[in-house]
Short mmCIF file of C-alpha atoms and ligand atoms in Angstrom, two decimals:
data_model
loop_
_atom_site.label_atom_id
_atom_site.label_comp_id
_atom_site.label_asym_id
_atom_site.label_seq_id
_atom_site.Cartn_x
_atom_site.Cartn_y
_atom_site.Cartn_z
CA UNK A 1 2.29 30.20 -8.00
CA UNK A 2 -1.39 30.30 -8.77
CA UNK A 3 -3.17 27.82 -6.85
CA UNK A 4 -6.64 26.13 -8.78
CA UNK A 5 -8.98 23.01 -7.52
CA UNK A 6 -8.31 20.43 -10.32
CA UNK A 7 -12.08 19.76 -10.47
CA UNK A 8 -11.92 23.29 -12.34
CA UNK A 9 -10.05 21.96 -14.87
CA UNK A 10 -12.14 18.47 -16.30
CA UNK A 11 -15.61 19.39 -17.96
CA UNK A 12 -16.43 15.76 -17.16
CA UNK A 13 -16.67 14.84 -13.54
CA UNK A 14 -18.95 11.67 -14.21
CA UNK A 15 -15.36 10.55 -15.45
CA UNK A 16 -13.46 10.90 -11.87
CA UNK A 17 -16.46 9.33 -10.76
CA UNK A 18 -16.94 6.04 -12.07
CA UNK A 19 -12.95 5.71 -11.76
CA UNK A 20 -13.21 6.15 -8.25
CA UNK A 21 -15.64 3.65 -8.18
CA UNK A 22 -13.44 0.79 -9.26
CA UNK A 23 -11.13 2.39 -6.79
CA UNK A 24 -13.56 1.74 -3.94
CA UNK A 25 -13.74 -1.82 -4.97
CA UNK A 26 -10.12 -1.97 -5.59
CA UNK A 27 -9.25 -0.97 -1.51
CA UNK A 28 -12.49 -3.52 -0.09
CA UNK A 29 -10.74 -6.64 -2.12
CA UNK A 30 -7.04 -5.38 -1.14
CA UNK A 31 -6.98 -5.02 2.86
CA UNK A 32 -3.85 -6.82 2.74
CA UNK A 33 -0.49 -7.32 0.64
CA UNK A 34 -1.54 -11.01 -0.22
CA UNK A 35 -4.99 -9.92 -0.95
CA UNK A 36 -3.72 -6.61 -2.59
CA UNK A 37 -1.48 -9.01 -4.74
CA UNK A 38 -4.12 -11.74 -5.60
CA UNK A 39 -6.89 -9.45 -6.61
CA UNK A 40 -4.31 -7.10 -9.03
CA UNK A 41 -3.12 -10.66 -10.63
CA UNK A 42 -6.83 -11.34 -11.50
CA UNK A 43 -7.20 -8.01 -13.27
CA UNK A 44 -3.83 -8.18 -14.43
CA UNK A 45 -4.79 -11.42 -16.58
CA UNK A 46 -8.07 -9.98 -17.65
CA UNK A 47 -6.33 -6.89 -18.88
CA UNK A 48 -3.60 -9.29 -21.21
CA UNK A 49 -0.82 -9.65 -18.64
CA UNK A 50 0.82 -13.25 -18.32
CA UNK A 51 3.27 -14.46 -15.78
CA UNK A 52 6.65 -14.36 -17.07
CA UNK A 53 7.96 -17.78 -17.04
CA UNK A 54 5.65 -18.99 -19.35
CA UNK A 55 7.01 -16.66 -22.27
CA UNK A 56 9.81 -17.72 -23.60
CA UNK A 57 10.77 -14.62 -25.84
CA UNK A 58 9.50 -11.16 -25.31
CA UNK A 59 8.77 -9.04 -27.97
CA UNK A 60 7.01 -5.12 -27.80
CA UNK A 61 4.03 -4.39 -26.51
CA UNK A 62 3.97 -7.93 -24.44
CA UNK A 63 2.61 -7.58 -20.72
CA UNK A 64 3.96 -9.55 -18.40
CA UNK A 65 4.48 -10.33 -14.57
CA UNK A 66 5.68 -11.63 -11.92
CA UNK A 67 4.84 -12.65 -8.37
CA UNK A 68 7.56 -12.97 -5.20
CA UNK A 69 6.02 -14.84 -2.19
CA UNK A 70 2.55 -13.57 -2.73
CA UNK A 71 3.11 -10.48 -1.48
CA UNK A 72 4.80 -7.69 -3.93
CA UNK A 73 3.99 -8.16 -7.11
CA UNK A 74 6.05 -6.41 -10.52
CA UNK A 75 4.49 -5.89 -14.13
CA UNK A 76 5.99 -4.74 -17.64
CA UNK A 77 4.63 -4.05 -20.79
CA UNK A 78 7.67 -4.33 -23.29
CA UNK A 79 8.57 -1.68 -25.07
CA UNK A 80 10.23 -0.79 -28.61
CA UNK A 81 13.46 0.24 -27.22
CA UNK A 82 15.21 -2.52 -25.89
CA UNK A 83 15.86 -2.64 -22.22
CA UNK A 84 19.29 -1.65 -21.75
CA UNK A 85 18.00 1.55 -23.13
CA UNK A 86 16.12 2.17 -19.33
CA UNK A 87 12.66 1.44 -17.86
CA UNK A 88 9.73 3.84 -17.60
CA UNK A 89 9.02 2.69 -13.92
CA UNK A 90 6.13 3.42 -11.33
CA UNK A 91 6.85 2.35 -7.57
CA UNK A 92 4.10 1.81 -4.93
CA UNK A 93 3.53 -0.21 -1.72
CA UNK A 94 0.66 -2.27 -0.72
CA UNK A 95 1.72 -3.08 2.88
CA UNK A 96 -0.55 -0.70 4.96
CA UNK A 97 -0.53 0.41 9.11
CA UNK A 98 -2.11 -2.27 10.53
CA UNK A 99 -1.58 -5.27 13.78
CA UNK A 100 -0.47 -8.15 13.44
CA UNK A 101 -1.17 -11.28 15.55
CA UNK A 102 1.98 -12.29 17.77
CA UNK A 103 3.38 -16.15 16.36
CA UNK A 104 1.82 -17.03 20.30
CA UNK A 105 -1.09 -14.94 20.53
CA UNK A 106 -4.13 -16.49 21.85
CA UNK A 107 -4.49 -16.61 26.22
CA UNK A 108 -7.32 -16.14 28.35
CA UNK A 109 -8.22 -13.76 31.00
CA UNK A 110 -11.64 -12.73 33.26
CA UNK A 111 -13.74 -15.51 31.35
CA UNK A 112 -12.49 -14.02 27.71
CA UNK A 113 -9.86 -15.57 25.25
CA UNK A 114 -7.77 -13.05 23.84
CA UNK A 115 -5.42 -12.24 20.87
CA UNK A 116 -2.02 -11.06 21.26
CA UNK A 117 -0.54 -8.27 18.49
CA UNK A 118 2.31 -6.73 17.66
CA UNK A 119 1.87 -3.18 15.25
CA UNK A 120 2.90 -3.04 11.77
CA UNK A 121 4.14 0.48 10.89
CA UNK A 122 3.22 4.04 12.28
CA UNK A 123 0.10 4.09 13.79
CA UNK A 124 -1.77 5.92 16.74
CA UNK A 125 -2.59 3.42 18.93
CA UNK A 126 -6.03 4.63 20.61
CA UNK A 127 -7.16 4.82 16.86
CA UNK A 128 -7.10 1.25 16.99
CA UNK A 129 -9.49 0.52 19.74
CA UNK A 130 -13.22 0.06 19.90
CA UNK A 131 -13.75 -0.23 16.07
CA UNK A 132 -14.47 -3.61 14.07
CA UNK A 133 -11.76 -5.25 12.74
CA UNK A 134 -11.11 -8.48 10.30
CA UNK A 135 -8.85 -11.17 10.46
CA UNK A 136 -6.68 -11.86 7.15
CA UNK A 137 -3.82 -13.86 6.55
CA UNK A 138 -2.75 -17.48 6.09
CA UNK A 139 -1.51 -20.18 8.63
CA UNK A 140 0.82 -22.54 7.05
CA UNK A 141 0.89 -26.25 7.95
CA UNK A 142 4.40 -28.35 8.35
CA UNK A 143 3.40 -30.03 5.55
CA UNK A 144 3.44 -26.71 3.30
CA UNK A 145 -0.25 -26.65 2.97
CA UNK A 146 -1.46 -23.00 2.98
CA UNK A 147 -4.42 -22.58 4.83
CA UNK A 148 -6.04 -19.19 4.06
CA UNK A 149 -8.31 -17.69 6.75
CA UNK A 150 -10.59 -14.74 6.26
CA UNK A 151 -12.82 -13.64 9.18
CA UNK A 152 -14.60 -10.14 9.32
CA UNK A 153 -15.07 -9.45 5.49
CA UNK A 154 -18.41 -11.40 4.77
CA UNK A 155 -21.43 -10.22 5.88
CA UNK A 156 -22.69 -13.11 8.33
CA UNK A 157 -19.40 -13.13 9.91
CA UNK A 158 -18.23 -12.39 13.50
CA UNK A 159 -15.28 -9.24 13.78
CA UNK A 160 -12.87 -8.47 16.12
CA UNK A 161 -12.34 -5.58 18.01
CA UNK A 162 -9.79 -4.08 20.83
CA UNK A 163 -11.39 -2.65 24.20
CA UNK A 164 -11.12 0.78 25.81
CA UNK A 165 -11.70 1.97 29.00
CA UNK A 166 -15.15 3.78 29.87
CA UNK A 167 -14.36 7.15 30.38
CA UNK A 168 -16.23 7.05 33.75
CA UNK A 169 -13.10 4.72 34.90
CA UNK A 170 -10.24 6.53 33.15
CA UNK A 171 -9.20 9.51 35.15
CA UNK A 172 -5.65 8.24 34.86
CA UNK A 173 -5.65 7.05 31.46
CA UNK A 174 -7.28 10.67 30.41
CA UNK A 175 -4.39 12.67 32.22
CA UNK A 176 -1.36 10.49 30.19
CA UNK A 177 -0.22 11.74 27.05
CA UNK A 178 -1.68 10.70 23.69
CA UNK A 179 1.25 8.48 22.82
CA UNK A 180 0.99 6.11 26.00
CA UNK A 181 -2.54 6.67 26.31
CA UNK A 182 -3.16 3.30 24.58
CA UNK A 183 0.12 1.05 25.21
CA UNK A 184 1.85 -1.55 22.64
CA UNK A 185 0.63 -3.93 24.74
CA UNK A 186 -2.57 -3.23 25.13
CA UNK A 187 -3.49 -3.91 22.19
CA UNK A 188 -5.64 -7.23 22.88
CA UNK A 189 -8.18 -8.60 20.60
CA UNK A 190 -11.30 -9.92 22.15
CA UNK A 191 -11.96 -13.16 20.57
CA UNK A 192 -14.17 -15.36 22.47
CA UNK A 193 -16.23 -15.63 25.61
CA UNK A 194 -17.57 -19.30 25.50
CA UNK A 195 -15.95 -21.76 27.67
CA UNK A 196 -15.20 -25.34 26.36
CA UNK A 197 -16.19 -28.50 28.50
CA UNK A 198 -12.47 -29.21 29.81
CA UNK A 199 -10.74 -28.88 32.95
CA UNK A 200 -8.44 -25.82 32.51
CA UNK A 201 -8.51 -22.86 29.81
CA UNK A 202 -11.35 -23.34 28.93
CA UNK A 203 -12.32 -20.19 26.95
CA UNK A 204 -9.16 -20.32 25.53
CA UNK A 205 -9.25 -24.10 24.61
CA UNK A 206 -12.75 -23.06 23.02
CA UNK A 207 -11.04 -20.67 20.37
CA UNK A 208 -9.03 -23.63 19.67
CA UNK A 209 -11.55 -26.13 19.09
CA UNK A 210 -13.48 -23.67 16.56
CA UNK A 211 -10.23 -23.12 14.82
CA UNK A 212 -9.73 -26.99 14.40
CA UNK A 213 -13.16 -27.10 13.42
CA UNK A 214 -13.11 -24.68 11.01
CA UNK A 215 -9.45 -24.30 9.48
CA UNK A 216 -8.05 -27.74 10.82
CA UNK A 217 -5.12 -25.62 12.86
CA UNK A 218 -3.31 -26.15 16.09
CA UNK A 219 -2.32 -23.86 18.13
CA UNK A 220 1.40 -24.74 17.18
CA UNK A 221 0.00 -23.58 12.96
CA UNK A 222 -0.22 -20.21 14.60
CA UNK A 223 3.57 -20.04 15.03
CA UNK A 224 3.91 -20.23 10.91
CA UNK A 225 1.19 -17.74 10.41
CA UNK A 226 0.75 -14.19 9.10
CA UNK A 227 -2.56 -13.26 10.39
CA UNK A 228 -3.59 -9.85 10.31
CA UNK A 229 -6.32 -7.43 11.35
CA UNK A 230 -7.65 -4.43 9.68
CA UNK A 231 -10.41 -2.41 9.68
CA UNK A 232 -13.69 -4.27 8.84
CA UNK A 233 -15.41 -1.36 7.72
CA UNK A 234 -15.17 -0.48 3.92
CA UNK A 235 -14.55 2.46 1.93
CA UNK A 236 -16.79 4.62 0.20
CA UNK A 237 -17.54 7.94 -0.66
CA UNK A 238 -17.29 10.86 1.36
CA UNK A 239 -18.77 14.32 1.81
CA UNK A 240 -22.33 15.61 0.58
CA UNK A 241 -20.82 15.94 -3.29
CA UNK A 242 -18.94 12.20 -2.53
CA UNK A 243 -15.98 13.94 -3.77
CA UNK A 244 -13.82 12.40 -1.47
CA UNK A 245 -13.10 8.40 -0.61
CA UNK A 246 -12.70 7.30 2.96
CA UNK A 247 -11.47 3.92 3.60
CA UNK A 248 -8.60 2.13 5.13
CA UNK A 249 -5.08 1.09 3.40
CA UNK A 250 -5.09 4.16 1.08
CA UNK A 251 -1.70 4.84 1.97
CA UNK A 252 -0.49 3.32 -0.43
CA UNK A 253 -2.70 1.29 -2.54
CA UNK A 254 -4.21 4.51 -4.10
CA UNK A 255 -0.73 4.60 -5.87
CA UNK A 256 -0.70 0.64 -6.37
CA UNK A 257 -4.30 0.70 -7.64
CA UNK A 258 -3.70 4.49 -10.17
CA UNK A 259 -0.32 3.11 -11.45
CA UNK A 260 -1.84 -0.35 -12.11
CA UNK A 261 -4.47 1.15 -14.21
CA UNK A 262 -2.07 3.00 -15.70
CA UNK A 263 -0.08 0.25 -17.08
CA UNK A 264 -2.76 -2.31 -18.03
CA UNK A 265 -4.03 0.64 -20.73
CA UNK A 266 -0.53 0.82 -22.12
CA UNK A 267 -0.36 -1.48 -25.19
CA UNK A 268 2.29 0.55 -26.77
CA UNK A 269 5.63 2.20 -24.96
CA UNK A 270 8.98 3.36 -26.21
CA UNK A 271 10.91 2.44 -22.94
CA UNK A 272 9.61 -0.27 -21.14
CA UNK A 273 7.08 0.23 -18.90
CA UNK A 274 6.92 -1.38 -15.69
CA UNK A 275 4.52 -1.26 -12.09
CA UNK A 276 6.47 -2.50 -8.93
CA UNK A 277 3.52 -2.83 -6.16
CA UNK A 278 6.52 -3.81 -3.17
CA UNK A 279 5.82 -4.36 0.33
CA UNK A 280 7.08 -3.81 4.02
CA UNK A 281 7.45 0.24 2.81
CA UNK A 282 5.93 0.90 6.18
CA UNK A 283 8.58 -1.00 8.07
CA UNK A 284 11.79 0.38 6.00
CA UNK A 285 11.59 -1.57 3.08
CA UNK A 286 13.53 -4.18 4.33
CA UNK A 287 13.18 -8.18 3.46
CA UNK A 288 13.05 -9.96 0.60
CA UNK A 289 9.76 -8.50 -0.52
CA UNK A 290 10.85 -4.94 0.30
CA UNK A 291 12.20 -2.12 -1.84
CA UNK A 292 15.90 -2.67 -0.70
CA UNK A 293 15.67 -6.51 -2.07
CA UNK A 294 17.22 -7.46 -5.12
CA UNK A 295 13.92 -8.74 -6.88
CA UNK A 296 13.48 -5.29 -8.82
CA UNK A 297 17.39 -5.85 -10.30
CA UNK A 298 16.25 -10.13 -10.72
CA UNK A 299 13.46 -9.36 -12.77
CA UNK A 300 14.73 -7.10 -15.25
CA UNK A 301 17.92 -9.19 -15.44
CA UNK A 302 15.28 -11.70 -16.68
CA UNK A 303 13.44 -9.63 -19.24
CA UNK A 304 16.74 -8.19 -20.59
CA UNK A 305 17.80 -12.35 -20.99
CA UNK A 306 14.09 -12.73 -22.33
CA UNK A 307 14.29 -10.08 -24.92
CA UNK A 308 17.24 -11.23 -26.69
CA UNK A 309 18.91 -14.06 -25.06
CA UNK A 310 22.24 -12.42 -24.26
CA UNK A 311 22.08 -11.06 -20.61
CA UNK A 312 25.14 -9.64 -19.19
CA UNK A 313 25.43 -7.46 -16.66
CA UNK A 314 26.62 -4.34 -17.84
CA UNK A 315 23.14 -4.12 -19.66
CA UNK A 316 21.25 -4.46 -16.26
CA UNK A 317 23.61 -1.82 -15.54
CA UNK A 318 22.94 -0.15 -18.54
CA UNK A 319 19.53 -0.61 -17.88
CA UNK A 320 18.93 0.88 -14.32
CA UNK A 321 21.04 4.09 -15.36
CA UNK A 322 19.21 4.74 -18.29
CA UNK A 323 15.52 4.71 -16.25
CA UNK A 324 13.44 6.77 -14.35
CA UNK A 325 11.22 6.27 -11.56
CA UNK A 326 8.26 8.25 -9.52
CA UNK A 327 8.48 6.66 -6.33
CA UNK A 328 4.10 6.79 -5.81
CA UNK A 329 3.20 6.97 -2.09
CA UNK A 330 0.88 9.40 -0.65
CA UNK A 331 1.77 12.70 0.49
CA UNK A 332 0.16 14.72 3.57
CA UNK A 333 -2.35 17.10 2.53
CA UNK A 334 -2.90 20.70 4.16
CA UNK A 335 -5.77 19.46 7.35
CA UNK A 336 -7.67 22.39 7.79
CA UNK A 337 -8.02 21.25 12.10
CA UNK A 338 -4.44 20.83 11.85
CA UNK A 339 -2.73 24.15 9.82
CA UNK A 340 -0.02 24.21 12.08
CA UNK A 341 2.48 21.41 11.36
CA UNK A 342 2.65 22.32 7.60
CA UNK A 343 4.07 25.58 5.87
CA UNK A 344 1.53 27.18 3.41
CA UNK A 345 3.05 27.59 0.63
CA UNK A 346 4.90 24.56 0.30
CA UNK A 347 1.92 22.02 1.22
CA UNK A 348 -0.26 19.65 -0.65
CA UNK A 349 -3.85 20.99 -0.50
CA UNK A 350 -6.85 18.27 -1.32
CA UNK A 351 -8.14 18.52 -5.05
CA UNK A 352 -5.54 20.45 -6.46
CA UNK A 353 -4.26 16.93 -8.15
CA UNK A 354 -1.25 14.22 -7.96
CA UNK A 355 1.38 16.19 -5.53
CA UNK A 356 5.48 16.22 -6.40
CA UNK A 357 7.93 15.93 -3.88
CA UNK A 358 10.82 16.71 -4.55
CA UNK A 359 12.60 15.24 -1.45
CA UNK A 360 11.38 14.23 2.19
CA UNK A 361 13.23 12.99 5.01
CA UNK A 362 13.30 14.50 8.19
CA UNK A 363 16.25 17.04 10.05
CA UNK A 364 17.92 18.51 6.91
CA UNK A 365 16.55 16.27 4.18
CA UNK A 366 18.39 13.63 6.06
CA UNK A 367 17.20 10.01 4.64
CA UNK A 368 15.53 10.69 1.57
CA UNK A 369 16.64 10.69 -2.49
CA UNK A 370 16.62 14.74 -3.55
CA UNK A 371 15.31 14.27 -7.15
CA UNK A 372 17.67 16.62 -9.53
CA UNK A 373 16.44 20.06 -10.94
CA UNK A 374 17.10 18.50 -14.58
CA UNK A 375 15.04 15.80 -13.36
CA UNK A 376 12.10 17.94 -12.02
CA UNK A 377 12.32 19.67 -15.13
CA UNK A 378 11.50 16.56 -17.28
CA UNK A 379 8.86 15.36 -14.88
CA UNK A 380 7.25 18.42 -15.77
CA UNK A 381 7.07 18.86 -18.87
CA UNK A 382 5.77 15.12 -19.38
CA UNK A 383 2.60 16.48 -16.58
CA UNK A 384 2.25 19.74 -18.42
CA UNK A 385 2.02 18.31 -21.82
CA UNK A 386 -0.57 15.88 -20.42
CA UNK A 387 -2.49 18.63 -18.86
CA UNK A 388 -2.19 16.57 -15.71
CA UNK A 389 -3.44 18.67 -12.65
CA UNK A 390 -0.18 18.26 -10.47
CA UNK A 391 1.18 20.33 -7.39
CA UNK A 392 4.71 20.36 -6.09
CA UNK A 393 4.71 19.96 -1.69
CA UNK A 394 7.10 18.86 1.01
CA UNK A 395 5.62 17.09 4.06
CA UNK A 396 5.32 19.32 7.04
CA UNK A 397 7.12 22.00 8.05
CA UNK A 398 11.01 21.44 8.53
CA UNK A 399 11.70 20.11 11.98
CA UNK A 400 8.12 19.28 12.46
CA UNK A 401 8.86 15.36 11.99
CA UNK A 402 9.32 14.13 8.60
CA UNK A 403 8.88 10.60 6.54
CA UNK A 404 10.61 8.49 3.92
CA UNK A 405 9.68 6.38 1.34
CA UNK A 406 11.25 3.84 -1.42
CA UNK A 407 12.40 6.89 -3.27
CA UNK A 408 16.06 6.37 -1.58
CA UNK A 409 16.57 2.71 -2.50
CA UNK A 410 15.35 3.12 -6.16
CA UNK A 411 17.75 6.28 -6.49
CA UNK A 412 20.48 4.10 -5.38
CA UNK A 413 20.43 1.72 -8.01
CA UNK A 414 21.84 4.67 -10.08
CA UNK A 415 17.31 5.45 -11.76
CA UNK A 416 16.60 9.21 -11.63
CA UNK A 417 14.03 8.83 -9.01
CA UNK A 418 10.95 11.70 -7.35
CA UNK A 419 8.80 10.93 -5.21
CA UNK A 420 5.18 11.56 -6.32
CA UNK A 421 1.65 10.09 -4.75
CA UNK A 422 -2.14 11.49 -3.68
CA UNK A 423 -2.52 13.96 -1.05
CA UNK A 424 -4.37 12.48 2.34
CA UNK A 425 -6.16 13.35 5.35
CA UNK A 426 -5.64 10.98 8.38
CA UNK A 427 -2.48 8.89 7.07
CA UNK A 428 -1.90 5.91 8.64
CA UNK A 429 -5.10 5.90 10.26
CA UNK A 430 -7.87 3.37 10.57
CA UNK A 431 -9.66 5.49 7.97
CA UNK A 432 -7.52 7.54 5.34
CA UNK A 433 -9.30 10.35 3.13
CA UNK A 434 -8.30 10.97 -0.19
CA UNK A 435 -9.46 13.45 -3.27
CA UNK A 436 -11.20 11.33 -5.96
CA UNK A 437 -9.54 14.01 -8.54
CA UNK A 438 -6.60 13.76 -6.96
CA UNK A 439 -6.65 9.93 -7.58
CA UNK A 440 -7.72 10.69 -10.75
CA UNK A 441 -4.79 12.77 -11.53
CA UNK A 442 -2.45 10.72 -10.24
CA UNK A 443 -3.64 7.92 -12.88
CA UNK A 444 -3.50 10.08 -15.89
CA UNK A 445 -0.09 11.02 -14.30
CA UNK A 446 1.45 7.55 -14.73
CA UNK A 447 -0.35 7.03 -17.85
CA UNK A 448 2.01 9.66 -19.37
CA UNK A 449 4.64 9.00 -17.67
CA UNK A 450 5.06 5.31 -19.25
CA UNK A 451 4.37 6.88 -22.51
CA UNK A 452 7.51 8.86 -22.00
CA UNK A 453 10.18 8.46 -24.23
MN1 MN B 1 3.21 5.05 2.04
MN1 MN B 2 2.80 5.06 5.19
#
């Protein structure tokens, strides 16, 4: 297999460009599912799509969608076909690595109040110390009131950041391996250092009376919240040619953000087209908002009942065996620090466009969906016709570790499934890298994929 940089084959770069640009404002307005879902919804309406329960009958080319507890988030454009006859569909996540405040998190300690966490997904732990980092989320009042709080992202705001020892004071800490180097709980977010006039916890009671003041919370609202903190720093463009994007949460909104662009420029599809942004894929898809839910199966019960009144379920049946699915999430591309842990020939390399895989898991494929060589076959040919810049990878070498994705739970419902995504440097951390004509493949990707018939 010859290998080529996809740059070599667009005459246009100015293209990837500009695309990459509304990708860099796509990840700074997304830092979180519930952000991630609110801002696609607003260009989701701009681009034609309406929520589904306010059409009554679908007919072709209608875009729809629909919302599940603000935080995964499922669009359609209708095809000519009806829906029994399968889906066209495009699976991402928009939960990212990240920590999450504990439900009691706030204490104080050496004339500081303090945040407790708890980690969300794989991360490195000392990657999450001394750098900036916002809080997002909402706290939600007995009464049902939401109250959304947003502290870090606007300029005149204060951020948030973990400690680390100095290294003149960490001859122990420097001699303990990388994995325990920075504990679980350790992971304690400065977050004030003024005391209040009161008797007892004061610096703690000071936090309080600022939150009061500000969001009209009690300390009890933090037990019904979901508050959590990511990096404060944005992306943008990397290297000397900006060829590259750095910025947090790529894993896997690069897929959410390609495949929703994707969709909103199909007007017209055979099969049904449809973008399922899901989240909690970094915590095994479990929940109701998760891959493994039934919301996927709900919603196109709901089309098929929309598009000609007669649901049963032997056409939602019908429906899921007749479709096909990539399974979007980023893949690991070839670090040039780090050759070791992947085999050469069977890597993702940066640039050389939107990477195939045709299973992962991890000790003998163990845990993942292994797409079929029929499958494979039709995959490429729809990427080949397209002239779609596309490489075929596993991640890491066997035995070296190993990953999963929603690729397994889609495959289950009976949809011929691959997983498929953009290549990164530094997954899961604080600061992902990505290709911009790798993103940029990935998009025209989907785009032909939905046009599939
Ligand atoms: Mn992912
Ligand atoms: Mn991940």
């Amino acid at each position: 297999m010859e290998r080529k940089s996809a740059w070599e084959k667009i005459s246009d770069k100015k293209i990837v460009f500009k695309f990459c640009d509304e990708y860099i404002k796509y990840l700074n307005n997304s830092k979180t599912e519930r952000l991630c879902v609110n801002y696609t919804r607003r260009l989701a309406e701009a681009a034609g799509f309406r929520e589904l329960e306010s059409v009554d009958e679908l007919k072709s080319g209608m875009k729809v969608y629909k919302i599940n507890r603000n935080k995964n988030l499922v669009l359609a454009v209708i095809g000519k076909q009806t829906i029994d006859k399968g889906i066209n569909l495009v699976a991402a996540h928009i939960d990212s690595p990240r920590l999450d405040l504990k439900q009691i998190p706030l204490y104080e300690d050496c004339n500081t109040a303090l945040l407790k966490t708890h980690y969300y997904g794989g991360i490195k732990k000392y990657q999450w110390t001394a750098i900036p980092l916002s809080l997002i989320g909402v706290a939600v009042l007995e009464d049902g009131t939401v109250i959304d709080i947003n502290i870090g992202e606007a300029e005149t705001d204060p951020v948030f950041t973990i400690t680390d020892l100095l290294p003149h004071l960490a001859a122990d800490q420097m001699t303990k391996k990388l994995s325990v180097g920075i504990e679980g709980e350790e992971l304690n977010v400065l977050a004030g250092s003024i005391p209040a006039d009161c008797e007892k916890d004061k610096y703690k009671q000071n936090v309080l009376d600022i939150l009061k003041e500000k969001y009209q919370i009690d300390e009890e609202d933090l037990i019904s919240a979901e508050l959590e903190l990511v990096p404060n720093f944005n992306a943008r463009s990397l290297g000397l040619d900006s060829s590259m994007v750095a910025g947090y949460g790529q894993d896997d909104r690069v897929c959410a953000f390609t495949a929703f662009k994707a969709i909103a420029e199909t007007d017209e599809c055979e099969k049904t087209s449809v973008c399922f942004l899901a989240d909690k894929e970094e915590i095994g898809s479990m929940g109701n908002t998760g891959m493994q839910s039934r919301f996927l199966e709900n919603f196109l019960a709901n089309l098929i009942n929309k598009q000609d009144g007669s649901y049963n379920e032997l056409m939602l049946k019908d429906a899921l065996s007749n479709s096909m699915c990539l399974s979007s999430d980023v893949a690991c591309a070839m670090d040039p620090t780090f050759k070791s842990v992947s085999e050469p020939l069977n890597s993702a390399y940066l640039g050389e466009g939107v990477t195939f895989l045709k299973y992962t898991g991890a000790r003998g494929k163990s845990g993942t969906s292994d797409a079929s060589a029929e499958f494979v076959a039709k995959i490429r040919k729809i990427l080949n016709d397209a002239d779609v810049a596309w490489q075929m990878a596993e991640l890491g070498k066997v035995d070296q570790g190993g990953g999963g994705t929603v690729a397994q739970f889609i495959a289950n419902l009976d949809v011929d499934t691959i997983d498929c995504g953009v290549p990164l440097l530094s997954m899961h951390a604080p600061y992902e890298i990505s290709s911009k004509i790798d993103v940029y493949m990935a998009y025209k990707a989907y785009k032909a994929f939905y046009a599939a018939k």
